[in-house]
PDB file of C-alpha atoms in Angstrom:
ATOM      1  CA  UNK A 594      69.407  -6.805   5.627  1.00 58.00           C
ATOM      2  CA  UNK A 595      67.468  -4.103   7.636  1.00 67.00           C
ATOM      3  CA  UNK A 596      66.858  -4.243  11.209  1.00 78.00           C
ATOM      4  CA  UNK A 597      63.409  -3.216  12.220  1.00 76.00           C
ATOM      5  CA  UNK A 598      64.086  -0.241  14.348  1.00 82.00           C
ATOM      6  CA  UNK A 599      63.136  -1.048  18.138  1.00 80.00           C
ATOM      7  CA  UNK A 600      61.633   2.120  20.453  1.00 84.00           C
ATOM      8  CA  UNK A 601      64.619   3.085  22.985  1.00 84.00           C
ATOM      9  CA  UNK A 602      62.524   2.315  26.073  1.00 83.00           C
ATOM     10  CA  UNK A 603      61.519  -1.285  24.845  1.00 81.00           C
ATOM     11  CA  UNK A 604      65.364  -2.005  24.090  1.00 81.00           C
ATOM     12  CA  UNK A 605      66.208  -0.071  27.669  1.00 85.00           C
ATOM     13  CA  UNK A 606      63.503  -3.252  29.254  1.00 85.00           C
ATOM     14  CA  UNK A 607      64.560  -5.837  27.294  1.00 84.00           C
ATOM     15  CA  UNK A 608      68.572  -5.287  28.455  1.00 84.00           C
ATOM     16  CA  UNK A 609      67.414  -5.089  31.814  1.00 88.00           C
ATOM     17  CA  UNK A 610      65.027  -7.963  32.323  1.00 87.00           C
ATOM     18  CA  UNK A 611      65.648 -11.618  31.755  1.00 90.00           C
ATOM     19  CA  UNK A 612      64.902 -13.954  29.104  1.00 89.00           C
ATOM     20  CA  UNK A 613      62.156 -15.753  31.392  1.00 93.00           C
ATOM     21  CA  UNK A 614      60.872 -12.000  31.785  1.00 89.00           C
ATOM     22  CA  UNK A 615      60.589 -11.749  28.135  1.00 86.00           C
ATOM     23  CA  UNK A 616      59.030 -14.596  27.592  1.00 91.00           C
ATOM     24  CA  UNK A 617      56.271 -13.711  29.968  1.00 92.00           C
ATOM     25  CA  UNK A 618      55.585 -10.034  28.297  1.00 89.00           C
ATOM     26  CA  UNK A 619      55.451 -11.385  25.003  1.00 88.00           C
ATOM     27  CA  UNK A 620      52.601 -14.023  26.243  1.00 93.00           C
ATOM     28  CA  UNK A 621      51.097 -11.103  27.987  1.00 92.00           C
ATOM     29  CA  UNK A 622      51.538  -9.039  24.611  1.00 90.00           C
ATOM     30  CA  UNK A 623      50.096 -11.652  22.287  1.00 94.00           C
ATOM     31  CA  UNK A 624      47.050 -12.352  24.373  1.00 94.00           C
ATOM     32  CA  UNK A 625      46.303  -8.266  24.570  1.00 93.00           C
ATOM     33  CA  UNK A 626      46.346  -8.668  20.747  1.00 92.00           C
ATOM     34  CA  UNK A 627      44.212 -11.724  20.735  1.00 93.00           C
ATOM     35  CA  UNK A 628      41.411 -10.069  23.213  1.00 92.00           C
ATOM     36  CA  UNK A 629      41.616  -6.694  21.113  1.00 92.00           C
ATOM     37  CA  UNK A 630      41.296  -9.230  18.215  1.00 91.00           C
ATOM     38  CA  UNK A 631      38.246 -10.775  19.394  1.00 90.00           C
ATOM     39  CA  UNK A 632      36.501  -7.751  20.853  1.00 90.00           C
ATOM     40  CA  UNK A 633      36.971  -5.831  17.607  1.00 91.00           C
ATOM     41  CA  UNK A 634      36.549  -8.395  14.882  1.00 89.00           C
ATOM     42  CA  UNK A 635      35.534 -11.571  15.725  1.00 89.00           C
ATOM     43  CA  UNK A 636      32.389 -10.392  18.371  1.00 91.00           C
ATOM     44  CA  UNK A 637      30.719  -7.797  15.794  1.00 90.00           C
ATOM     45  CA  UNK A 638      30.844 -10.751  12.843  1.00 91.00           C
ATOM     46  CA  UNK A 639      29.208 -13.134  15.018  1.00 90.00           C
ATOM     47  CA  UNK A 640      26.549 -10.754  15.993  1.00 91.00           C
ATOM     48  CA  UNK A 641      25.784  -9.478  12.325  1.00 90.00           C
ATOM     49  CA  UNK A 642      25.711 -13.200  10.950  1.00 90.00           C
ATOM     50  CA  UNK A 643      22.930 -13.447  13.953  1.00 91.00           C
ATOM     51  CA  UNK A 644      21.308 -10.510  12.729  1.00 92.00           C
ATOM     52  CA  UNK A 645      21.502 -11.517   8.883  1.00 92.00           C
ATOM     53  CA  UNK A 646      19.918 -15.379   9.596  1.00 92.00           C
ATOM     54  CA  UNK A 647      16.720 -13.424  11.429  1.00 92.00           C
ATOM     55  CA  UNK A 648      16.533 -10.852   8.508  1.00 93.00           C
ATOM     56  CA  UNK A 649      16.494 -13.504   6.139  1.00 94.00           C
ATOM     57  CA  UNK A 650      14.268 -15.570   8.216  1.00 93.00           C
ATOM     58  CA  UNK A 651      11.555 -12.717   8.191  1.00 94.00           C
ATOM     59  CA  UNK A 652      12.380 -12.098   4.595  1.00 94.00           C
ATOM     60  CA  UNK A 653      11.767 -15.529   3.565  1.00 94.00           C
ATOM     61  CA  UNK A 654       8.334 -15.404   5.491  1.00 94.00           C
ATOM     62  CA  UNK A 655       6.957 -11.847   3.693  1.00 93.00           C
ATOM     63  CA  UNK A 656       8.120 -13.628   0.559  1.00 94.00           C
ATOM     64  CA  UNK A 657       6.103 -16.575   1.025  1.00 94.00           C
ATOM     65  CA  UNK A 658       3.055 -14.766   1.909  1.00 94.00           C
ATOM     66  CA  UNK A 659       3.634 -12.032  -1.157  1.00 93.00           C
ATOM     67  CA  UNK A 660       3.451 -15.130  -3.656  1.00 93.00           C
ATOM     68  CA  UNK A 661       0.483 -16.740  -1.620  1.00 93.00           C
ATOM     69  CA  UNK A 662      -1.119 -13.348  -2.474  1.00 92.00           C
ATOM     70  CA  UNK A 663      -0.030 -13.309  -5.803  1.00 91.00           C
ATOM     71  CA  UNK A 664      -1.436 -16.737  -6.399  1.00 90.00           C
ATOM     72  CA  UNK A 665      -4.999 -15.592  -4.492  1.00 89.00           C
ATOM     73  CA  UNK A 666      -5.131 -12.540  -6.920  1.00 86.00           C
ATOM     74  CA  UNK A 667      -4.799 -14.495 -10.000  1.00 85.00           C
ATOM     75  CA  UNK A 668      -7.232 -16.911  -8.973  1.00 84.00           C
ATOM     76  CA  UNK A 669      -9.568 -13.938  -8.149  1.00 80.00           C
ATOM     77  CA  UNK A 670      -9.033 -12.106 -11.433  1.00 76.00           C
ATOM     78  CA  UNK A 671      -9.861 -15.452 -12.916  1.00 79.00           C
ATOM     79  CA  UNK A 672     -12.987 -16.457 -11.012  1.00 75.00           C
ATOM     80  CA  UNK A 673     -14.337 -12.884 -10.849  1.00 62.00           C
ATOM     81  CA  UNK A 674     -17.719 -13.130 -12.546  1.00 62.00           C
ATOM     82  CA  UNK A 675     -17.681 -10.543 -16.176  1.00 58.00           C
ATOM     83  CA  UNK A 676     -20.203  -8.115 -15.795  1.00 56.00           C
ATOM     84  CA  UNK A 677     -23.385  -8.588 -17.863  1.00 53.00           C
ATOM     85  CA  UNK A 678     -24.202  -5.569 -20.394  1.00 55.00           C
ATOM     86  CA  UNK A 679     -27.900  -4.491 -19.598  1.00 69.00           C
ATOM     87  CA  UNK A 680     -29.873  -2.479 -21.298  1.00 78.00           C
ATOM     88  CA  UNK A 681     -29.532   0.919 -20.084  1.00 79.00           C
ATOM     89  CA  UNK A 682     -33.434   2.148 -20.877  1.00 83.00           C
ATOM     90  CA  UNK A 683     -34.379  -0.979 -18.862  1.00 84.00           C
ATOM     91  CA  UNK A 684     -32.567  -0.357 -16.156  1.00 82.00           C
ATOM     92  CA  UNK A 685     -33.017   3.622 -15.701  1.00 82.00           C
ATOM     93  CA  UNK A 686     -37.136   2.916 -15.848  1.00 84.00           C
ATOM     94  CA  UNK A 687     -36.793   0.077 -13.361  1.00 84.00           C
ATOM     95  CA  UNK A 688     -34.608   2.638 -10.490  1.00 82.00           C
ATOM     96  CA  UNK A 689     -37.126   5.439 -11.264  1.00 83.00           C
ATOM     97  CA  UNK A 690     -40.270   2.514 -10.278  1.00 84.00           C
ATOM     98  CA  UNK A 691     -38.175   1.411  -7.580  1.00 84.00           C
ATOM     99  CA  UNK A 692     -37.565   5.220  -6.362  1.00 82.00           C
ATOM    100  CA  UNK A 693     -41.747   6.306  -6.927  1.00 84.00           C
ATOM    101  CA  UNK A 694     -40.058   8.942  -9.294  1.00 84.00           C
ATOM    102  CA  UNK A 695     -41.468   7.629 -12.620  1.00 84.00           C
ATOM    103  CA  UNK A 696     -44.151  10.114 -12.474  1.00 83.00           C
ATOM    104  CA  UNK A 697     -42.011  12.894 -11.924  1.00 84.00           C
ATOM    105  CA  UNK A 698     -40.226  12.694 -15.182  1.00 87.00           C
ATOM    106  CA  UNK A 699     -41.497  14.672 -17.690  1.00 87.00           C
ATOM    107  CA  UNK A 700     -39.432  14.029 -20.512  1.00 88.00           C
ATOM    108  CA  UNK A 701     -36.291  11.307 -21.388  1.00 89.00           C
ATOM    109  CA  UNK A 702     -34.321  11.676 -24.213  1.00 89.00           C
ATOM    110  CA  UNK A 703     -31.686   9.094 -25.226  1.00 87.00           C
ATOM    111  CA  UNK A 704     -28.448  10.393 -27.193  1.00 87.00           C
ATOM    112  CA  UNK A 705     -25.251   8.951 -27.815  1.00 84.00           C
ATOM    113  CA  UNK A 706     -25.792   5.861 -25.120  1.00 81.00           C
ATOM    114  CA  UNK A 707     -26.903   8.765 -22.656  1.00 88.00           C
ATOM    115  CA  UNK A 708     -30.267   9.652 -20.785  1.00 88.00           C
ATOM    116  CA  UNK A 709     -30.973  13.740 -20.901  1.00 92.00           C
ATOM    117  CA  UNK A 710     -33.981  13.297 -17.750  1.00 91.00           C
ATOM    118  CA  UNK A 711     -36.086  16.541 -16.780  1.00 92.00           C
ATOM    119  CA  UNK A 712     -38.213  16.248 -13.629  1.00 90.00           C
ATOM    120  CA  UNK A 713     -40.395  19.192 -12.997  1.00 87.00           C
ATOM    121  CA  UNK A 714     -40.808  18.849  -9.238  1.00 89.00           C
ATOM    122  CA  UNK A 715     -39.529  16.427  -7.292  1.00 89.00           C
ATOM    123  CA  UNK A 716     -38.297  16.013  -3.311  1.00 90.00           C
ATOM    124  CA  UNK A 717     -34.781  17.393  -3.056  1.00 90.00           C
ATOM    125  CA  UNK A 718     -34.372  13.999  -0.525  1.00 89.00           C
ATOM    126  CA  UNK A 719     -35.751  11.707  -3.249  1.00 87.00           C
ATOM    127  CA  UNK A 720     -33.645  12.954  -6.107  1.00 88.00           C
ATOM    128  CA  UNK A 721     -30.552  12.146  -3.979  1.00 88.00           C
ATOM    129  CA  UNK A 722     -32.055   8.868  -3.077  1.00 86.00           C
ATOM    130  CA  UNK A 723     -32.872   8.073  -6.590  1.00 86.00           C
ATOM    131  CA  UNK A 724     -29.067   9.202  -7.998  1.00 88.00           C
ATOM    132  CA  UNK A 725     -27.955   6.840  -5.425  1.00 88.00           C
ATOM    133  CA  UNK A 726     -29.654   4.230  -6.508  1.00 84.00           C
ATOM    134  CA  UNK A 727     -29.087   5.042 -10.011  1.00 84.00           C
ATOM    135  CA  UNK A 728     -25.225   5.060  -9.389  1.00 85.00           C
ATOM    136  CA  UNK A 729     -25.554   1.788  -7.121  1.00 83.00           C
ATOM    137  CA  UNK A 730     -28.021  -0.190  -9.130  1.00 79.00           C
ATOM    138  CA  UNK A 731     -28.314   0.811 -12.588  1.00 78.00           C
ATOM    139  CA  UNK A 732     -24.650   1.941 -12.819  1.00 82.00           C
ATOM    140  CA  UNK A 733     -25.836   5.452 -14.113  1.00 85.00           C
ATOM    141  CA  UNK A 734     -24.494   8.540 -12.912  1.00 87.00           C
ATOM    142  CA  UNK A 735     -24.919  11.894 -13.617  1.00 89.00           C
ATOM    143  CA  UNK A 736     -22.356  13.697 -16.097  1.00 90.00           C
ATOM    144  CA  UNK A 737     -24.373  17.002 -16.437  1.00 92.00           C
ATOM    145  CA  UNK A 738     -27.243  18.412 -14.151  1.00 91.00           C
ATOM    146  CA  UNK A 739     -28.877  21.794 -13.583  1.00 91.00           C
ATOM    147  CA  UNK A 740     -30.843  21.620 -10.154  1.00 91.00           C
ATOM    148  CA  UNK A 741     -33.184  24.663  -9.681  1.00 91.00           C
ATOM    149  CA  UNK A 742     -35.173  25.063  -6.456  1.00 90.00           C
ATOM    150  CA  UNK A 743     -38.913  25.657  -6.831  1.00 89.00           C
ATOM    151  CA  UNK A 744     -41.123  27.786  -4.822  1.00 89.00           C
ATOM    152  CA  UNK A 745     -42.614  25.009  -2.899  1.00 88.00           C
ATOM    153  CA  UNK A 746     -39.792  24.082   0.019  1.00 89.00           C
ATOM    154  CA  UNK A 747     -37.608  21.515  -0.655  1.00 87.00           C
ATOM    155  CA  UNK A 748     -38.672  20.518  -3.942  1.00 90.00           C
ATOM    156  CA  UNK A 749     -36.364  21.033  -7.193  1.00 91.00           C
ATOM    157  CA  UNK A 750     -36.691  21.151 -10.865  1.00 91.00           C
ATOM    158  CA  UNK A 751     -33.885  18.825 -12.203  1.00 92.00           C
ATOM    159  CA  UNK A 752     -32.496  18.367 -15.538  1.00 93.00           C
ATOM    160  CA  UNK A 753     -29.816  15.420 -15.485  1.00 92.00           C
ATOM    161  CA  UNK A 754     -27.632  13.527 -18.142  1.00 91.00           C
ATOM    162  CA  UNK A 755     -26.940   9.968 -17.341  1.00 89.00           C
ATOM    163  CA  UNK A 756     -24.243   8.027 -18.523  1.00 87.00           C
ATOM    164  CA  UNK A 757     -21.796   4.710 -18.084  1.00 78.00           C
TER     165      UNK A 757
END
């Protein structure tokens, strides 16, 4: 059996001191080792465990909220009113009447579900308001358009293609 080499200063110290002093030194060495173990291992481990418990509680709350939101989204999707298809021609006529532009329309031509509308002379502000109302109320938007300034200030000629 081989012996573990003992450093020279430890061998000298143990040779010059009594067995009681050696026991006290051994007890102090064990206490220092336990304190180091406590500081370097146990405290970080308990600190990490505590932070993991806090993080787990936060994550559980977020997960519960996400599940509630998912359930609400599903309920809203099932309860959402279905869009009722309406007649685009009637919607266009109604929007033009509401905006007082029906008299400014010189021609309306329907091709491939799109309306080609010509307004010979209309105030620019009224045209913009009508286009907003058409998009909002009749769900008709400008697909293609040409707006030309007229001699009268603030009036334009508009050739528009409207579609859904």
